PDB file of C-alpha atoms in Angstrom:
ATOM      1  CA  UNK A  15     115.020  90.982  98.647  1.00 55.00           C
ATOM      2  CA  UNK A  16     113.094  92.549  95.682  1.00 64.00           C
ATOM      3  CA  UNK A  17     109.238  92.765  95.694  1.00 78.00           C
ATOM      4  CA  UNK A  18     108.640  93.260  92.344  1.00 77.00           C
ATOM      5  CA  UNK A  19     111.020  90.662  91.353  1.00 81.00           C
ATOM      6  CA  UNK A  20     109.724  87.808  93.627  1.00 86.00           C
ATOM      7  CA  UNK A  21     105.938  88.795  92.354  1.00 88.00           C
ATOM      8  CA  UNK A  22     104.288  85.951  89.715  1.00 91.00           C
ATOM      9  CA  UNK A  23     103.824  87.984  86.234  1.00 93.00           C
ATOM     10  CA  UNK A  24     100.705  87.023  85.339  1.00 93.00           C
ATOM     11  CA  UNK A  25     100.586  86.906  81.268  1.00 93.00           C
ATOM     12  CA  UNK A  26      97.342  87.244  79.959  1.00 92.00           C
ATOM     13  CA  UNK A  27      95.780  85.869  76.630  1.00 91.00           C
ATOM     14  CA  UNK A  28      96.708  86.332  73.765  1.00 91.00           C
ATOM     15  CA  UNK A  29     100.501  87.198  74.727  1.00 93.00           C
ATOM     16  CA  UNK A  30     103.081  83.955  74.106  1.00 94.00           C
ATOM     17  CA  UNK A  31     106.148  83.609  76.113  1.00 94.00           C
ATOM     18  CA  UNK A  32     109.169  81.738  75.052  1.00 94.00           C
ATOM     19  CA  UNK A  33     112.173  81.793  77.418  1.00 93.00           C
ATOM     20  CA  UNK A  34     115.678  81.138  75.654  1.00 91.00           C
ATOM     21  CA  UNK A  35     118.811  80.739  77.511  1.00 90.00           C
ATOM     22  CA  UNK A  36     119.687  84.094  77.767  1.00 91.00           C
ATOM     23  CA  UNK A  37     116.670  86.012  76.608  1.00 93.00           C
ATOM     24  CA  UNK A  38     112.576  86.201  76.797  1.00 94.00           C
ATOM     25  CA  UNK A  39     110.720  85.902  73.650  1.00 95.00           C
ATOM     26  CA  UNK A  40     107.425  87.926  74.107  1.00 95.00           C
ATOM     27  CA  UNK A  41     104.905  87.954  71.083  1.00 95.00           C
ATOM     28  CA  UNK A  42     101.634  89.703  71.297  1.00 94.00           C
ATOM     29  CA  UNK A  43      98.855  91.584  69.534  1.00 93.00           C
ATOM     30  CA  UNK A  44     100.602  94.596  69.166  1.00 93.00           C
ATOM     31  CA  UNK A  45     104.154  93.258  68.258  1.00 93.00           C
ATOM     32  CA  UNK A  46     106.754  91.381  69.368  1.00 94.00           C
ATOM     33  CA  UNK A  47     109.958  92.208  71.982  1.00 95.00           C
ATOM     34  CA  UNK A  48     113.242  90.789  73.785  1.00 95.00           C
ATOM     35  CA  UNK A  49     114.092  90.862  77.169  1.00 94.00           C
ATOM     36  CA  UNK A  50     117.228  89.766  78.259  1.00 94.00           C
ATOM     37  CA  UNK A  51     118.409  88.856  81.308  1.00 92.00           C
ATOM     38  CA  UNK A  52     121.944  87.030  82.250  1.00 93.00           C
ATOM     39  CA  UNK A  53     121.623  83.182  83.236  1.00 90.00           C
ATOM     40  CA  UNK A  54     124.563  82.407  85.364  1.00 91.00           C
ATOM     41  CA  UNK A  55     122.411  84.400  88.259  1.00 92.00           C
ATOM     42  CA  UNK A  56     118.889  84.589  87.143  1.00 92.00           C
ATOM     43  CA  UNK A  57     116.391  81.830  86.257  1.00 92.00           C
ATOM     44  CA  UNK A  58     113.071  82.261  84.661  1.00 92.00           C
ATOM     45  CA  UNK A  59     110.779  79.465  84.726  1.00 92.00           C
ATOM     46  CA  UNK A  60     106.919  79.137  84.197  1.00 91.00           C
ATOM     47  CA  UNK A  61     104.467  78.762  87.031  1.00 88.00           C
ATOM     48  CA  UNK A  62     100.923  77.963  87.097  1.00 84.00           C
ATOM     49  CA  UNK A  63      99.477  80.849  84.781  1.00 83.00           C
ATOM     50  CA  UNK A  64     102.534  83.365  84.530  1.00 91.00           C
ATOM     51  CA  UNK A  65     106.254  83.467  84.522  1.00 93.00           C
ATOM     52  CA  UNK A  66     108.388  83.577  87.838  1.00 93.00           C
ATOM     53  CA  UNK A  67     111.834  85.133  87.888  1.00 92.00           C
ATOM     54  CA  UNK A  68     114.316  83.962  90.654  1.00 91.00           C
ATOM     55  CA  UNK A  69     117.859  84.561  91.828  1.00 91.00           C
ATOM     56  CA  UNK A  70     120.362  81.364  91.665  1.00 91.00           C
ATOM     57  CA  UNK A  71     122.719  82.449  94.583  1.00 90.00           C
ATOM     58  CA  UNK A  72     122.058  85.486  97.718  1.00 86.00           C
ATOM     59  CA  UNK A  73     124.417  87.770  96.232  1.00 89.00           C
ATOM     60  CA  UNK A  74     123.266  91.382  95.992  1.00 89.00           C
ATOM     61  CA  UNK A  75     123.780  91.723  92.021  1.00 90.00           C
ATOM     62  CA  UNK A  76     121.406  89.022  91.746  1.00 89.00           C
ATOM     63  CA  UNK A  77     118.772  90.656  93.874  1.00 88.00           C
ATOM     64  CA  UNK A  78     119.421  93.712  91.602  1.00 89.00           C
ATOM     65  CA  UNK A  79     118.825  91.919  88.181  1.00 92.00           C
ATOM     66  CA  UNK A  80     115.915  90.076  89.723  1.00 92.00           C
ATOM     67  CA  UNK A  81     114.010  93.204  90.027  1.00 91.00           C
ATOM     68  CA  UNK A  82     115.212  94.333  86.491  1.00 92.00           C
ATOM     69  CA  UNK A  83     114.526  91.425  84.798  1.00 94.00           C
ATOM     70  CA  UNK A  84     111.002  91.222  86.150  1.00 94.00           C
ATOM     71  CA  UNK A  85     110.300  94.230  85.753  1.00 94.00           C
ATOM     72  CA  UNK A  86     111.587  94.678  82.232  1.00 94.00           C
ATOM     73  CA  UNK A  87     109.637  91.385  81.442  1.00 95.00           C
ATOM     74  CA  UNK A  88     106.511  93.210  82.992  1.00 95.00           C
ATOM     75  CA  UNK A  89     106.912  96.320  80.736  1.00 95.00           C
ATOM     76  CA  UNK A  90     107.438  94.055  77.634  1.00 96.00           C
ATOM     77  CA  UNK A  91     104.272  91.940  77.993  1.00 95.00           C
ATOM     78  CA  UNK A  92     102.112  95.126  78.715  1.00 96.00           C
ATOM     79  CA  UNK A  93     103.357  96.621  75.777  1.00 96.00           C
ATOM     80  CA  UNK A  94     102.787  93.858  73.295  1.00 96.00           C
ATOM     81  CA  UNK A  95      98.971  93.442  75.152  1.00 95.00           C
ATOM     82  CA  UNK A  96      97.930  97.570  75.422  1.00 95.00           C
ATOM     83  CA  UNK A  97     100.657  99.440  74.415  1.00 95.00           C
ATOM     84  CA  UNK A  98     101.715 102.471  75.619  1.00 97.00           C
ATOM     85  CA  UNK A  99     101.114 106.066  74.885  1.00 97.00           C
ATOM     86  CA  UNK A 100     102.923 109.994  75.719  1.00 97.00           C
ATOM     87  CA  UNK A 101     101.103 113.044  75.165  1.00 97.00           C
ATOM     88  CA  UNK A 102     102.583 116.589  74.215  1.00 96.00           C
ATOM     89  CA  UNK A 103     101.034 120.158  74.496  1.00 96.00           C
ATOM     90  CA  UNK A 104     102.669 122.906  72.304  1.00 94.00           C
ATOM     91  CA  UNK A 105     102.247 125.974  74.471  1.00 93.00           C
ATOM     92  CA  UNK A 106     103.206 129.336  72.339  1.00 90.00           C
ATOM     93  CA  UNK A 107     102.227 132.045  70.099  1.00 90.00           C
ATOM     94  CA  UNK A 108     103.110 130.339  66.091  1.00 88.00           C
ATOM     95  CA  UNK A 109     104.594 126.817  67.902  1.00 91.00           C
ATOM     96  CA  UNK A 110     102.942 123.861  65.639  1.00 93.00           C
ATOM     97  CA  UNK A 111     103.776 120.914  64.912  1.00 95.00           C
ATOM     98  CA  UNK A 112     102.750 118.277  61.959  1.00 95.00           C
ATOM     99  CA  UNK A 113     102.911 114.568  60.773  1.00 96.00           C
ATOM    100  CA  UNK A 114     103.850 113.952  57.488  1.00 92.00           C
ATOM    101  CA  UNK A 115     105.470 111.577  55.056  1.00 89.00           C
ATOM    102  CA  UNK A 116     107.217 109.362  58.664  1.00 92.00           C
ATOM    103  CA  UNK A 117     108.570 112.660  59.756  1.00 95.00           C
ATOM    104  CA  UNK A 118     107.243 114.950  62.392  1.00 95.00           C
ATOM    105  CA  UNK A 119     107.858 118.669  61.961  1.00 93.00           C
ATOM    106  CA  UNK A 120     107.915 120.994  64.828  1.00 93.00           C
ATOM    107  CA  UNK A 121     107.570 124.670  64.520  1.00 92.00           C
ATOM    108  CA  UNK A 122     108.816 126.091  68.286  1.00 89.00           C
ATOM    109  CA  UNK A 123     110.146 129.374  67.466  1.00 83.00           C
ATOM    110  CA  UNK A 124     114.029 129.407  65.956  1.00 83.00           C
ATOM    111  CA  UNK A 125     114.463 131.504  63.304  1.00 76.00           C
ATOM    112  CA  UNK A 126     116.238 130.661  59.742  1.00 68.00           C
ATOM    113  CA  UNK A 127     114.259 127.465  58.753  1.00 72.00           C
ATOM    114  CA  UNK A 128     112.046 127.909  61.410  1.00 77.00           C
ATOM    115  CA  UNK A 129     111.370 123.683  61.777  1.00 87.00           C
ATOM    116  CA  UNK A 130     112.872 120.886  63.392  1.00 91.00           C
ATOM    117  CA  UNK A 131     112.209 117.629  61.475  1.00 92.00           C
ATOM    118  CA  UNK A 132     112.853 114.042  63.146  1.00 94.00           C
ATOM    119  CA  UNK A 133     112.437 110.757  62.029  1.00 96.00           C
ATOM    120  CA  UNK A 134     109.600 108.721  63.348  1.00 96.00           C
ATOM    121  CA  UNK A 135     111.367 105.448  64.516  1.00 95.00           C
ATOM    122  CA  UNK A 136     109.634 102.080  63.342  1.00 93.00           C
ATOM    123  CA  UNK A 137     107.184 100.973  65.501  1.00 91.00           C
ATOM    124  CA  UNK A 138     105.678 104.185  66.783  1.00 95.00           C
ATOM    125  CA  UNK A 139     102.834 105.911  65.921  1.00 96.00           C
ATOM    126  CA  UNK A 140     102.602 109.544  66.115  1.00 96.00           C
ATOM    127  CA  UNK A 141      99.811 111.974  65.324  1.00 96.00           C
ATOM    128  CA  UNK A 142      98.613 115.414  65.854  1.00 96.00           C
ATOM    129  CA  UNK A 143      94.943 115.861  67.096  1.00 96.00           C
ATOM    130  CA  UNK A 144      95.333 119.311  66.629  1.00 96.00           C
ATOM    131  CA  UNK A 145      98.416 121.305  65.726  1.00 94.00           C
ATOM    132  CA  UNK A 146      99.523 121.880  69.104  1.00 95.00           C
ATOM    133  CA  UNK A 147      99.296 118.571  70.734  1.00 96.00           C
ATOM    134  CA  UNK A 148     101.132 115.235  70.107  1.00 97.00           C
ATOM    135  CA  UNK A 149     100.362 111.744  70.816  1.00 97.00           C
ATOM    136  CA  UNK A 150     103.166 109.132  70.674  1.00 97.00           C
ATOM    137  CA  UNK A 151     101.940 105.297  70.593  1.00 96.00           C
ATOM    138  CA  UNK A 152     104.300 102.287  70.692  1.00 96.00           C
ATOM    139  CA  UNK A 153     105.004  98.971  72.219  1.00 96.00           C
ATOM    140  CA  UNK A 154     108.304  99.340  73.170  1.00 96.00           C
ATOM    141  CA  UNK A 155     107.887 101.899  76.286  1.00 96.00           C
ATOM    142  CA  UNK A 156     111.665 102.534  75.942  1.00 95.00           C
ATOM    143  CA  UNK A 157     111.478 103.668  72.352  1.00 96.00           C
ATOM    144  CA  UNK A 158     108.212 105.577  72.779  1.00 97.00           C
ATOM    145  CA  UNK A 159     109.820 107.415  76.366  1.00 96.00           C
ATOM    146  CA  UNK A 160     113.280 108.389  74.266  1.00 97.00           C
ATOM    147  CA  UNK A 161     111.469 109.813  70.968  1.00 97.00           C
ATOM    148  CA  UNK A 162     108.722 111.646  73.502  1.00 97.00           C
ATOM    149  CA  UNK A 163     111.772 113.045  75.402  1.00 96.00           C
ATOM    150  CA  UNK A 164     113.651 114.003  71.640  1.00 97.00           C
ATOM    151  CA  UNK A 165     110.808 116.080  70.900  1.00 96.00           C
ATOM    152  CA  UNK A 166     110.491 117.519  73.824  1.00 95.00           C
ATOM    153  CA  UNK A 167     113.918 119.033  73.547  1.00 95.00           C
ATOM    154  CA  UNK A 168     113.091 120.455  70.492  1.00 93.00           C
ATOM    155  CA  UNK A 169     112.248 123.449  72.724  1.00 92.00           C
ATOM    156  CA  UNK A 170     111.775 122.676  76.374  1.00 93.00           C
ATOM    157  CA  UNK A 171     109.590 124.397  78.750  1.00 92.00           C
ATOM    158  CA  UNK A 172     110.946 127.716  80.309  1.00 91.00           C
ATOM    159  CA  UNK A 173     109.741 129.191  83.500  1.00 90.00           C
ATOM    160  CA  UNK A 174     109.454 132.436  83.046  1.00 89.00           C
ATOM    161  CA  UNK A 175     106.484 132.498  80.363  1.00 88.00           C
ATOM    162  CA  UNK A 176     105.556 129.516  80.379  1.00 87.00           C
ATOM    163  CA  UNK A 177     106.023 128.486  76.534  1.00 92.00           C
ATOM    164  CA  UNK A 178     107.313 125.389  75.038  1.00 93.00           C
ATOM    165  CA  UNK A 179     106.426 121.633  74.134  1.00 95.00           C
ATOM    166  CA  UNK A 180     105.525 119.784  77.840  1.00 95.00           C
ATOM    167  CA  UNK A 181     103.950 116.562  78.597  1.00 95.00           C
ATOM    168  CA  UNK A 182     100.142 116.811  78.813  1.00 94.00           C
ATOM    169  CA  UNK A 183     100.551 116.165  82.667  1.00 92.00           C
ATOM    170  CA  UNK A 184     103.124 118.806  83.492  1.00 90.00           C
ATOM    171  CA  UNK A 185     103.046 120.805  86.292  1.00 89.00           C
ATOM    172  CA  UNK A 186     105.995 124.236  85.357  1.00 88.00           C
ATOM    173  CA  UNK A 187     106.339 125.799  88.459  1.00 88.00           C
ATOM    174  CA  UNK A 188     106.267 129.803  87.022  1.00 87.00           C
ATOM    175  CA  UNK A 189     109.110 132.200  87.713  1.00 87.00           C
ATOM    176  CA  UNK A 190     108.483 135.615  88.985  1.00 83.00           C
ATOM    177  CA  UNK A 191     110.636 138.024  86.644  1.00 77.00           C
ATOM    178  CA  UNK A 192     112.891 140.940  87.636  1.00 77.00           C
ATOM    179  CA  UNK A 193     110.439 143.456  87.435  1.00 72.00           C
ATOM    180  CA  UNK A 194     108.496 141.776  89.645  1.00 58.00           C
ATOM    181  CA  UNK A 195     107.683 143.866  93.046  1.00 61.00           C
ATOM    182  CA  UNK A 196     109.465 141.558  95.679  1.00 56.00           C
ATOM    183  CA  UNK A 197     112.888 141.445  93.366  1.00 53.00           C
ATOM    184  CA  UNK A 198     113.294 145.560  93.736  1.00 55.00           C
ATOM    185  CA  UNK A 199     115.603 146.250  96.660  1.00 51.00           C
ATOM    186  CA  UNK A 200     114.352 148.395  99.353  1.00 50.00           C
ATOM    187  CA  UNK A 201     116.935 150.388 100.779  1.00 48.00           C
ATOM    188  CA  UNK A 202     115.981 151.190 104.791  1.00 47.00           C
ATOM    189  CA  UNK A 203     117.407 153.744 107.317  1.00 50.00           C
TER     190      UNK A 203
END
């Protein structure tokens, strides 16, 4: 039985709903989105002030897609309301990064060009407070988890020092190196 998926989604104002026969049309503030969801096992039906997804038979792929679908549906009508937004911190000595021209250019230490350049995908908005930090804003939390994630492996975080581009709530758990006191071998008699 899935919780989240038997739960009403409450949709608040603003945000229009239009289920299809194989998809959810979600229109908002912010933009609009699809969800879609298979109809030979799920049903999605209004009720009262939100939308109610349900399964059509007991089988266990239909409890599975309940819970997707709802919470997928969930996701979409949050984003279109509020949005959603990823932070970066650049942590290194020269490691910068800048928005310009619908590109985002990240300085993390590779020699030669010295830059990584990616596209910023439509529908996100991405600036730089200060050179070493990155906010990523979207609708779609999908897109605006996978570009967060591409930049991040630009030049992921490394235990030993410490440096690299990390979401803002992070914890890197710190390395002790080889010269470190406990890694010499003591030799006893």
């Amino acid at each position: 039985m899935s919780r989240k998926g038997n739960k009403l989604i409450k949709v608040p104002v603003g945000v229009k709903v239009t289920i299809g026969n194989n998809d959810i049309s979600i229109t908002g503030s912010l933009g609009n989105l699809k969800v879609n969801y298979p109809s030979d096992i799920i049903s999605v039906a209004f009720e009262d002030d939100g939308v109610k997804v349900e399964r059509k038979n007991s089988e266990t792929i239909s409890n599975i897609f309940q819970g997707t679908v709802a919470s997928n549906l969930m996701n979409a009508i949050h984003g279109v309301s509020l949005g959603y937004t990823k932070k970066l911190k650049i942590v290194g000595v020269g490691y910068k990064a800048a928005v310009s021209g619908g590109k985002i250019e990240v300085h993390a230490g590779y020699s030669g060009s010295g830059s990584r350049k990616l596209q910023i995908p439509t529908g996100l908005k991405v600036t730089t407070p200060t050179p070493v930090e990155i906010i990523v804003n979207g609708y779609d939390k999908q897109l605006v988890g996978e570009f967060t994630a591409k930049i991040r492996d630009i030049r992921r975080p490394e235990p030993y020092k410490g440096k690299g581009i990390m979401y803002s709530n992070e914890i890197i758990v710190r390395k002790v190196g080889k010269t470190a006191e406990g890694s010499k071998g003591v030799v006893t008699k």
